[in-house]
Amino acid sequence: MTAVPQERRIVTAIPGPKSQELQARRLATVAGGVGSVLPVFTARAGGGILEDVDGNRMIDFGSGIAVTSVGASAEAVVRRATAQLADFTHTCFMVTPYEGYVEVCEALAELTPGDHAKKSALFNSGAEAVENAVKIARSYTKRQAVVVFDHGYHGRTNLTMALTSKNMPYKQGFGPFAPEVYRVPVAYGYRWPTGAENCGPEAAAQAIDQITKQIGAENVAAIIIEPVLGEGGFIEPAKGFLPALVKFANDNGIVFVADEIQSGFCRTGQWFACEDEGIVPDLITTAKGIAGGLPLAAVTGRAEMMDSVHGGGLGGTYGGNPVACAGALGSIETMKELDLNAAAKKIESIMKARLTAIQEKYDIVGDIRGRGAMIAIELVKDPASKTPNPEAAGALAKACHAEGVLVLTCGTYGNVLRFLPPLVIGEDLLNEGLDVIEAAFAAL
């Protein structure tokens, strides 16, 4: 495995001729509903660089949507997964089990918040993890209602589309959706009518009031929230909001589920984002950053809750695939060895300083937010009205792509630029990527 040189290099237009050729083949056989941010075909990737088939090297501020936190070809992930591939690729854990699955569950019990007895079940994707968390909560509480939040994103399966807030592109035309799902306000400080400082307690009071009056606390199986909302715009719920919800859940026998699929595994500078306010969830869902790019997901939770489901009630053919489990153990090894929580905090200090300087120059930057290497800027028409500016987000992303920096957009209004660099990115590359972003603002 030769290392990818850690330098940005543009040798053709982006996308280049070979990517365009592949794109033509793709259009002939790949379903049109499967989109791509940028039709640049990857040849190899590692560290903070993606190299395409034309030889262009792009600085990666996306990490495959927060997946390749340890880099796209981390040594320990490749080593362990390769060794496992040589031994066996699959037996199905529900037919004949294997040690790797158990080791991943042991690691999750150690790393997730809280010192209570914990158990895990492994799956393939984040949506599957969330769906199974709902199954477990319903089994444990013998209740049906599930509470989610404005701007939340939980997946693309039928149940998780119902849980997801944003219609386009996730839900449009795909209904009817699963019943017994209720949406309440979230503490979105930047857009809270009475200001960010009142937002936490006020939003919590509103949410709890709606749950109590419209559903009845005694009917709620689970409250599910991302401790930092991902697809909805990297919204950090205002301080006090999450603790108030946890207390309400605990007081009413409701299972509190932290969806840490995008925010977990050192992404925010802590193993899990809910640790920031000392939140100990009953169940925690993980995926994305867990296995260095291999498909793996988990539900980890209080042993008595996890064990409330009858034997055979949880699982799936590929859940906890042995190669993916090996990748996860390599990924966790890398996170510990390189102290990627500290790396994420360092990325935050560099990015926030640079982005604040941009905000001081340009009125369209309404808000800078996020933690660790999960940072975003919300773009507005002007600071007073805070009218969302999705056009600016799109134009800036396009300008960055043309210069060889991969950035992603998000947000309910499509007006948020989000930055998810690999936690192993070099400081020089990080700053060079920020130079390109700054130049894109100047050009705009």
Short mmCIF file of C-alpha atoms in Angstrom, two decimals:
data_model
loop_
_atom_site.label_atom_id
_atom_site.label_comp_id
_atom_site.label_asym_id
_atom_site.label_seq_id
_atom_site.Cartn_x
_atom_site.Cartn_y
_atom_site.Cartn_z
CA MET A 1 0.00 0.00 0.00
CA THR A 2 1.74 3.18 -1.16
CA ALA A 3 0.82 6.27 0.77
CA VAL A 4 -1.07 9.01 -1.07
CA PRO A 5 1.12 12.16 -1.23
CA GLN A 6 -0.37 14.72 1.15
CA GLU A 7 -0.55 17.65 -1.24
CA ARG A 8 -3.26 19.29 -3.31
CA ARG A 9 -2.63 18.98 -7.02
CA ILE A 10 -4.82 20.07 -9.94
CA VAL A 11 -3.74 18.69 -13.32
CA THR A 12 -7.04 18.77 -15.26
CA ALA A 13 -10.37 20.54 -15.01
CA ILE A 14 -12.53 19.04 -12.25
CA PRO A 15 -14.04 16.64 -13.20
CA GLY A 16 -11.29 15.56 -15.64
CA PRO A 17 -11.61 13.54 -18.87
CA LYS A 18 -11.36 10.08 -17.24
CA SER A 19 -13.95 11.03 -14.61
CA GLN A 20 -16.21 12.32 -17.37
CA GLU A 21 -15.84 9.02 -19.25
CA LEU A 22 -16.75 7.08 -16.12
CA GLN A 23 -19.67 9.44 -15.50
CA ALA A 24 -21.05 8.59 -18.97
CA ARG A 25 -20.84 4.87 -18.10
CA ARG A 26 -22.46 5.56 -14.75
CA LEU A 27 -25.40 7.41 -16.33
CA ALA A 28 -26.07 4.37 -18.50
CA THR A 29 -26.33 1.83 -15.66
CA VAL A 30 -26.57 3.50 -12.22
CA ALA A 31 -30.02 4.56 -11.01
CA GLY A 32 -30.60 8.30 -11.41
CA GLY A 33 -31.90 8.58 -7.84
CA VAL A 34 -28.39 7.93 -6.52
CA GLY A 35 -26.74 11.36 -6.43
CA SER A 36 -23.11 12.48 -6.01
CA VAL A 37 -21.84 15.76 -4.59
CA LEU A 38 -19.08 15.79 -7.19
CA PRO A 39 -18.75 13.36 -10.15
CA VAL A 40 -15.02 12.94 -9.62
CA PHE A 41 -14.11 9.25 -9.56
CA THR A 42 -11.70 8.28 -6.78
CA ALA A 43 -8.62 6.19 -7.52
CA ARG A 44 -7.15 6.19 -4.01
CA ALA A 45 -7.37 8.14 -0.77
CA GLY A 46 -5.55 8.51 2.51
CA GLY A 47 -4.77 11.07 5.20
CA GLY A 48 -6.46 14.29 4.11
CA ILE A 49 -6.31 13.64 0.34
CA LEU A 50 -8.57 12.08 -2.30
CA GLU A 51 -6.82 11.27 -5.61
CA ASP A 52 -9.03 10.92 -8.68
CA VAL A 53 -8.62 8.82 -11.83
CA ASP A 54 -7.16 11.85 -13.66
CA GLY A 55 -4.41 12.32 -11.06
CA ASN A 56 -5.96 15.35 -9.35
CA ARG A 57 -5.50 15.41 -5.60
CA MET A 58 -8.22 17.08 -3.57
CA ILE A 59 -8.14 18.14 0.07
CA ASP A 60 -10.87 16.13 1.77
CA PHE A 61 -13.18 18.14 4.05
CA GLY A 62 -15.91 15.48 3.90
CA SER A 63 -14.44 12.16 5.14
CA GLY A 64 -17.14 10.31 3.19
CA ILE A 65 -19.64 12.12 5.48
CA ALA A 66 -17.76 11.65 8.76
CA VAL A 67 -16.83 8.02 8.05
CA THR A 68 -13.08 8.00 7.37
CA SER A 69 -12.12 9.83 10.56
CA VAL A 70 -8.92 7.75 10.80
CA GLY A 71 -8.21 8.34 7.09
CA ALA A 72 -9.49 6.40 4.08
CA SER A 73 -6.83 3.67 4.30
CA ALA A 74 -5.62 3.66 7.90
CA GLU A 75 -2.84 1.14 8.48
CA ALA A 76 -4.49 -0.67 11.40
CA VAL A 77 -7.84 -0.91 9.58
CA VAL A 78 -6.21 -2.34 6.43
CA ARG A 79 -3.99 -4.72 8.42
CA ARG A 80 -6.77 -6.17 10.56
CA ALA A 81 -9.37 -6.33 7.79
CA THR A 82 -6.88 -7.99 5.41
CA ALA A 83 -6.00 -10.64 7.99
CA GLN A 84 -9.71 -11.31 8.57
CA LEU A 85 -10.40 -11.54 4.82
CA ALA A 86 -7.82 -14.30 4.59
CA ASP A 87 -9.46 -16.28 7.43
CA PHE A 88 -13.15 -15.99 6.48
CA THR A 89 -15.46 -13.31 5.09
CA HIS A 90 -18.75 -14.45 6.64
CA THR A 91 -20.43 -17.13 8.70
CA CYS A 92 -23.40 -15.05 9.93
CA PHE A 93 -23.09 -14.35 13.65
CA MET A 94 -26.57 -15.82 14.15
CA VAL A 95 -25.40 -19.16 12.70
CA THR A 96 -21.86 -19.60 14.08
CA PRO A 97 -20.45 -16.64 16.02
CA TYR A 98 -16.86 -15.30 16.06
CA GLU A 99 -14.66 -13.37 18.43
CA GLY A 100 -14.45 -10.08 16.46
CA TYR A 101 -18.14 -9.30 17.07
CA VAL A 102 -17.69 -9.85 20.81
CA GLU A 103 -14.54 -7.69 20.86
CA VAL A 104 -16.38 -4.79 19.19
CA CYS A 105 -19.20 -5.06 21.77
CA GLU A 106 -16.60 -5.07 24.58
CA ALA A 107 -14.97 -1.93 23.12
CA LEU A 108 -18.36 -0.18 22.84
CA ALA A 109 -19.20 -1.04 26.47
CA GLU A 110 -15.89 0.53 27.51
CA LEU A 111 -16.05 3.68 25.35
CA THR A 112 -19.70 4.78 25.52
CA PRO A 113 -20.85 7.10 28.35
CA GLY A 114 -21.95 5.70 31.72
CA ASP A 115 -20.56 3.00 34.00
CA HIS A 116 -23.72 0.82 34.04
CA ALA A 117 -23.75 -2.71 32.55
CA LYS A 118 -24.01 -2.39 28.77
CA LYS A 119 -24.66 -4.68 25.83
CA SER A 120 -24.60 -4.10 22.07
CA ALA A 121 -26.08 -5.46 18.87
CA LEU A 122 -24.30 -4.88 15.54
CA PHE A 123 -25.84 -3.95 12.20
CA ASN A 124 -24.80 -2.59 8.79
CA SER A 125 -25.91 1.05 8.60
CA GLY A 126 -26.94 3.99 10.73
CA ALA A 127 -30.57 3.73 9.66
CA GLU A 128 -30.62 0.08 10.73
CA ALA A 129 -29.17 1.01 14.11
CA VAL A 130 -31.84 3.68 14.70
CA GLU A 131 -34.61 1.34 13.58
CA ASN A 132 -33.39 -1.33 16.00
CA ALA A 133 -33.10 1.20 18.84
CA VAL A 134 -36.83 1.88 18.33
CA LYS A 135 -37.57 -1.86 18.37
CA ILE A 136 -35.64 -2.25 21.62
CA ALA A 137 -37.29 0.79 23.26
CA ARG A 138 -40.78 -0.47 22.31
CA SER A 139 -39.98 -3.96 23.53
CA TYR A 140 -38.67 -2.66 26.85
CA THR A 141 -41.37 -0.06 27.60
CA LYS A 142 -44.35 -1.84 25.96
CA ARG A 143 -45.22 1.61 24.52
CA GLN A 144 -45.36 2.79 20.92
CA ALA A 145 -44.85 6.54 20.46
CA VAL A 146 -41.45 7.87 19.36
CA VAL A 147 -40.47 11.54 19.77
CA VAL A 148 -38.00 13.22 17.39
CA PHE A 149 -37.00 16.82 16.70
CA ASP A 150 -37.15 19.56 14.10
CA HIS A 151 -34.10 19.44 11.78
CA GLY A 152 -33.30 15.85 12.84
CA TYR A 153 -31.98 13.26 10.40
CA HIS A 154 -32.08 9.53 11.15
CA GLY A 155 -31.95 7.68 7.82
CA ARG A 156 -33.66 6.60 4.61
CA THR A 157 -35.56 3.39 5.50
CA ASN A 158 -39.31 3.65 5.92
CA LEU A 159 -39.28 4.10 9.70
CA THR A 160 -36.24 6.39 9.69
CA MET A 161 -37.74 8.57 6.92
CA ALA A 162 -40.66 9.13 9.30
CA LEU A 163 -38.14 10.13 11.99
CA THR A 164 -36.25 12.43 9.60
CA SER A 165 -37.35 16.06 9.47
CA LYS A 166 -36.39 17.17 5.95
CA ASN A 167 -38.67 16.29 3.04
CA MET A 168 -36.46 16.92 -0.02
CA PRO A 169 -34.62 14.74 -1.02
CA TYR A 170 -35.18 12.18 1.74
CA LYS A 171 -38.97 11.72 1.91
CA GLN A 172 -40.46 13.28 -1.23
CA GLY A 173 -42.78 10.78 -2.95
CA PHE A 174 -41.89 7.84 -0.68
CA GLY A 175 -44.82 7.80 1.77
CA PRO A 176 -46.89 6.64 3.57
CA PHE A 177 -44.56 6.65 6.55
CA ALA A 178 -44.54 4.70 9.79
CA PRO A 179 -47.10 5.86 12.38
CA GLU A 180 -46.64 6.90 16.03
CA VAL A 181 -43.80 9.34 15.29
CA TYR A 182 -44.09 12.85 16.77
CA ARG A 183 -41.88 15.88 16.08
CA VAL A 184 -41.17 18.63 18.62
CA PRO A 185 -39.01 21.82 18.62
CA VAL A 186 -35.24 21.71 19.02
CA ALA A 187 -33.02 24.31 20.70
CA TYR A 188 -31.62 25.97 17.55
CA GLY A 189 -29.91 28.94 19.19
CA TYR A 190 -29.14 30.94 16.06
CA ARG A 191 -32.79 30.97 14.96
CA TRP A 192 -34.54 31.01 18.37
CA PRO A 193 -37.03 33.94 18.50
CA THR A 194 -35.96 35.23 21.94
CA GLY A 195 -32.22 34.74 21.37
CA ALA A 196 -29.66 32.01 21.92
CA GLU A 197 -29.22 32.67 25.66
CA ASN A 198 -32.87 31.78 26.44
CA CYS A 199 -33.05 28.99 23.91
CA GLY A 200 -32.10 25.88 25.95
CA PRO A 201 -34.66 26.12 28.76
CA GLU A 202 -37.41 27.62 26.55
CA ALA A 203 -37.09 24.99 23.83
CA ALA A 204 -37.00 22.19 26.40
CA ALA A 205 -40.15 23.55 28.08
CA GLN A 206 -41.90 23.76 24.69
CA ALA A 207 -40.88 20.26 23.66
CA ILE A 208 -41.90 18.74 27.00
CA ASP A 209 -45.21 20.63 26.95
CA GLN A 210 -46.01 19.27 23.49
CA ILE A 211 -45.08 15.71 24.46
CA THR A 212 -47.19 15.89 27.62
CA LYS A 213 -50.26 17.43 25.97
CA GLN A 214 -50.25 15.91 22.49
CA ILE A 215 -48.96 12.38 23.14
CA GLY A 216 -48.93 11.73 26.89
CA ALA A 217 -45.58 10.90 28.48
CA GLU A 218 -46.92 7.48 29.50
CA ASN A 219 -47.31 6.54 25.82
CA VAL A 220 -43.76 7.44 24.75
CA ALA A 221 -41.31 4.59 24.19
CA ALA A 222 -38.34 6.68 23.11
CA ILE A 223 -36.99 10.19 22.64
CA ILE A 224 -34.36 10.18 19.87
CA ILE A 225 -31.98 13.07 19.22
CA GLU A 226 -28.58 13.72 17.66
CA PRO A 227 -26.45 15.47 20.34
CA VAL A 228 -25.14 17.58 17.44
CA LEU A 229 -27.68 17.56 14.61
CA GLY A 230 -25.93 16.48 11.41
CA GLU A 231 -27.85 16.76 8.16
CA GLY A 232 -30.09 19.44 9.73
CA GLY A 233 -27.18 21.90 9.80
CA PHE A 234 -24.65 20.93 12.51
CA ILE A 235 -26.94 22.45 15.12
CA GLU A 236 -25.59 22.20 18.66
CA PRO A 237 -28.68 22.19 20.90
CA ALA A 238 -28.42 25.20 23.22
CA LYS A 239 -27.03 24.43 26.66
CA GLY A 240 -29.53 22.98 29.12
CA PHE A 241 -31.78 21.50 26.44
CA LEU A 242 -30.44 17.94 26.44
CA PRO A 243 -30.14 17.61 30.25
CA ALA A 244 -33.78 18.76 30.63
CA LEU A 245 -34.93 16.14 28.12
CA VAL A 246 -32.93 13.40 29.80
CA LYS A 247 -34.46 14.28 33.17
CA PHE A 248 -37.96 14.26 31.65
CA ALA A 249 -37.27 10.88 30.01
CA ASN A 250 -35.90 9.39 33.25
CA ASP A 251 -38.83 10.72 35.30
CA ASN A 252 -41.34 9.17 32.89
CA GLY A 253 -39.81 5.80 32.06
CA ILE A 254 -38.95 6.89 28.51
CA VAL A 255 -35.87 5.46 26.77
CA PHE A 256 -33.47 8.29 25.84
CA VAL A 257 -31.64 7.49 22.60
CA ALA A 258 -28.57 9.48 21.50
CA ASP A 259 -28.08 9.17 17.74
CA GLU A 260 -24.29 9.55 17.52
CA ILE A 261 -24.00 8.20 14.00
CA GLN A 262 -22.37 11.37 12.60
CA SER A 263 -21.03 12.85 15.84
CA GLY A 264 -19.46 9.76 17.45
CA PHE A 265 -15.92 8.37 17.65
CA CYS A 266 -13.78 11.45 18.41
CA ARG A 267 -15.50 13.59 15.74
CA THR A 268 -16.39 16.38 18.23
CA GLY A 269 -13.23 16.07 20.34
CA GLN A 270 -14.84 13.60 22.74
CA TRP A 271 -15.55 9.92 22.14
CA PHE A 272 -19.22 10.89 21.92
CA ALA A 273 -20.81 14.31 21.58
CA CYS A 274 -23.32 13.70 24.40
CA GLU A 275 -20.44 13.71 26.89
CA ASP A 276 -20.24 17.50 26.49
CA GLU A 277 -23.09 18.07 28.96
CA GLY A 278 -22.53 14.83 30.85
CA ILE A 279 -25.44 13.09 29.13
CA VAL A 280 -25.66 9.34 29.74
CA PRO A 281 -28.10 7.96 27.16
CA ASP A 282 -30.05 4.74 27.72
CA LEU A 283 -29.27 3.67 24.17
CA ILE A 284 -26.66 5.07 21.79
CA THR A 285 -26.59 4.43 18.04
CA THR A 286 -23.28 4.48 16.16
CA ALA A 287 -22.12 3.88 12.58
CA LYS A 288 -20.11 6.12 10.17
CA GLY A 289 -16.81 6.63 12.06
CA ILE A 290 -16.89 3.21 13.74
CA ALA A 291 -15.02 1.04 11.23
CA GLY A 292 -12.73 3.18 9.09
CA GLY A 293 -14.98 3.01 6.04
CA LEU A 294 -16.37 -0.53 6.33
CA PRO A 295 -20.15 -0.90 6.80
CA LEU A 296 -20.86 -1.42 10.48
CA ALA A 297 -23.34 0.05 12.96
CA ALA A 298 -24.31 -0.60 16.56
CA VAL A 299 -26.91 -0.06 19.22
CA THR A 300 -25.30 0.01 22.65
CA GLY A 301 -27.36 0.39 25.79
CA ARG A 302 -28.36 -0.57 29.28
CA ALA A 303 -28.10 -4.34 29.58
CA GLU A 304 -31.67 -4.74 30.88
CA MET A 305 -33.06 -2.80 27.92
CA MET A 306 -30.97 -4.62 25.34
CA ASP A 307 -32.00 -7.95 26.88
CA SER A 308 -35.72 -7.11 26.86
CA VAL A 309 -36.01 -8.40 23.28
CA HIS A 310 -36.81 -12.11 22.80
CA GLY A 311 -34.06 -14.36 21.39
CA GLY A 312 -33.86 -14.02 17.60
CA GLY A 313 -35.67 -10.66 17.67
CA LEU A 314 -32.54 -8.69 16.71
CA GLY A 315 -30.04 -9.39 13.96
CA GLY A 316 -29.60 -9.57 10.20
CA THR A 317 -27.55 -11.65 7.79
CA TYR A 318 -24.59 -9.27 7.60
CA GLY A 319 -24.93 -7.55 10.98
CA GLY A 320 -21.47 -7.38 12.57
CA ASN A 321 -19.72 -8.78 9.48
CA PRO A 322 -16.30 -10.17 10.56
CA VAL A 323 -14.28 -8.00 8.15
CA ALA A 324 -16.16 -4.86 9.27
CA CYS A 325 -15.60 -5.83 12.93
CA ALA A 326 -11.87 -6.18 12.24
CA GLY A 327 -11.96 -2.71 10.63
CA ALA A 328 -13.68 -1.29 13.71
CA LEU A 329 -11.03 -2.72 16.04
CA GLY A 330 -8.35 -1.17 13.79
CA SER A 331 -10.19 2.15 13.75
CA ILE A 332 -10.54 2.26 17.56
CA GLU A 333 -6.87 1.24 17.93
CA THR A 334 -5.90 4.19 15.70
CA MET A 335 -8.12 6.65 17.59
CA LYS A 336 -6.51 5.70 20.90
CA GLU A 337 -2.95 5.51 19.58
CA LEU A 338 -3.05 8.89 17.82
CA ASP A 339 -5.32 10.56 20.44
CA LEU A 340 -7.78 11.67 17.79
CA ASN A 341 -9.92 13.49 20.39
CA ALA A 342 -7.03 15.90 20.88
CA ALA A 343 -6.57 16.08 17.09
CA ALA A 344 -10.25 17.02 16.66
CA LYS A 345 -9.92 19.81 19.23
CA LYS A 346 -6.83 21.14 17.44
CA ILE A 347 -8.76 21.13 14.13
CA GLU A 348 -11.56 23.07 15.84
CA SER A 349 -9.20 25.77 17.18
CA ILE A 350 -7.61 26.28 13.73
CA MET A 351 -10.88 26.23 11.79
CA LYS A 352 -12.86 28.46 14.12
CA ALA A 353 -10.12 31.11 14.19
CA ARG A 354 -9.92 31.17 10.38
CA LEU A 355 -13.69 31.08 9.87
CA THR A 356 -14.24 33.87 12.41
CA ALA A 357 -11.85 36.04 10.40
CA ILE A 358 -13.96 35.30 7.30
CA GLN A 359 -17.16 36.15 9.21
CA GLU A 360 -15.72 39.54 10.19
CA LYS A 361 -15.21 40.35 6.50
CA TYR A 362 -18.39 38.99 4.97
CA ASP A 363 -21.97 39.68 6.05
CA ILE A 364 -23.29 36.44 4.53
CA VAL A 365 -21.73 34.36 7.33
CA GLY A 366 -24.54 34.32 9.87
CA ASP A 367 -23.26 31.69 12.29
CA ILE A 368 -20.18 29.53 12.92
CA ARG A 369 -20.84 26.48 15.04
CA GLY A 370 -19.96 22.91 15.85
CA ARG A 371 -17.30 21.16 17.89
CA GLY A 372 -14.09 19.33 17.10
CA ALA A 373 -13.84 18.42 13.43
CA MET A 374 -17.59 18.86 12.95
CA ILE A 375 -17.77 22.56 12.06
CA ALA A 376 -20.24 24.52 9.95
CA ILE A 377 -21.05 28.02 8.75
CA GLU A 378 -24.61 29.10 8.11
CA LEU A 379 -25.00 31.49 5.17
CA VAL A 380 -27.68 34.19 5.14
CA LYS A 381 -28.77 37.01 2.83
CA ASP A 382 -28.04 39.50 5.61
CA PRO A 383 -27.35 39.27 9.35
CA ALA A 384 -30.49 41.15 10.42
CA SER A 385 -33.14 39.07 8.66
CA LYS A 386 -31.17 35.78 8.80
CA THR A 387 -32.90 34.78 5.55
CA PRO A 388 -31.27 31.50 4.45
CA ASN A 389 -28.89 31.81 1.49
CA PRO A 390 -28.67 28.36 -0.18
CA GLU A 391 -27.41 29.96 -3.41
CA ALA A 392 -24.27 31.20 -1.65
CA ALA A 393 -23.68 27.77 -0.10
CA GLY A 394 -23.95 26.11 -3.51
CA ALA A 395 -21.71 28.68 -5.21
CA LEU A 396 -19.03 28.45 -2.52
CA ALA A 397 -19.02 24.64 -2.59
CA LYS A 398 -18.68 24.72 -6.38
CA ALA A 399 -15.80 27.20 -6.22
CA CYS A 400 -13.99 25.06 -3.64
CA HIS A 401 -14.48 21.90 -5.71
CA ALA A 402 -13.00 23.57 -8.80
CA GLU A 403 -9.90 24.42 -6.74
CA GLY A 404 -9.51 20.92 -5.34
CA VAL A 405 -11.17 21.16 -1.91
CA LEU A 406 -14.08 18.82 -1.27
CA VAL A 407 -16.69 20.49 0.97
CA LEU A 408 -20.28 19.46 1.65
CA THR A 409 -23.45 21.44 2.23
CA CYS A 410 -26.32 20.58 4.58
CA GLY A 411 -29.10 22.18 6.60
CA THR A 412 -32.88 22.12 6.40
CA TYR A 413 -32.67 25.26 4.23
CA GLY A 414 -29.64 24.04 2.24
CA ASN A 415 -27.65 27.07 3.40
CA VAL A 416 -24.96 25.46 5.57
CA LEU A 417 -21.39 24.63 4.55
CA ARG A 418 -20.16 21.76 6.70
CA PHE A 419 -16.58 20.68 7.30
CA LEU A 420 -15.72 17.12 8.32
CA PRO A 421 -11.99 16.69 7.66
CA PRO A 422 -10.37 13.36 8.56
CA LEU A 423 -9.00 13.64 12.09
CA VAL A 424 -5.57 12.66 10.75
CA ILE A 425 -5.35 15.58 8.30
CA GLY A 426 -2.06 17.51 8.43
CA GLU A 427 -2.16 21.08 9.74
CA ASP A 428 -0.65 22.43 6.52
CA LEU A 429 -3.37 20.77 4.40
CA LEU A 430 -6.06 22.01 6.77
CA ASN A 431 -4.80 25.58 6.43
CA GLU A 432 -4.43 25.25 2.67
CA GLY A 433 -8.05 24.08 2.43
CA LEU A 434 -9.09 27.11 4.50
CA ASP A 435 -7.09 29.37 2.16
CA VAL A 436 -9.15 28.02 -0.75
CA ILE A 437 -12.41 28.60 1.18
CA GLU A 438 -11.32 32.16 1.99
CA ALA A 439 -10.52 32.80 -1.68
CA ALA A 440 -13.94 31.43 -2.66
CA PHE A 441 -15.59 33.95 -0.33
CA ALA A 442 -13.50 36.77 -1.77
CA ALA A 443 -14.50 35.76 -5.34
CA LEU A 444 -18.17 35.53 -4.36
#
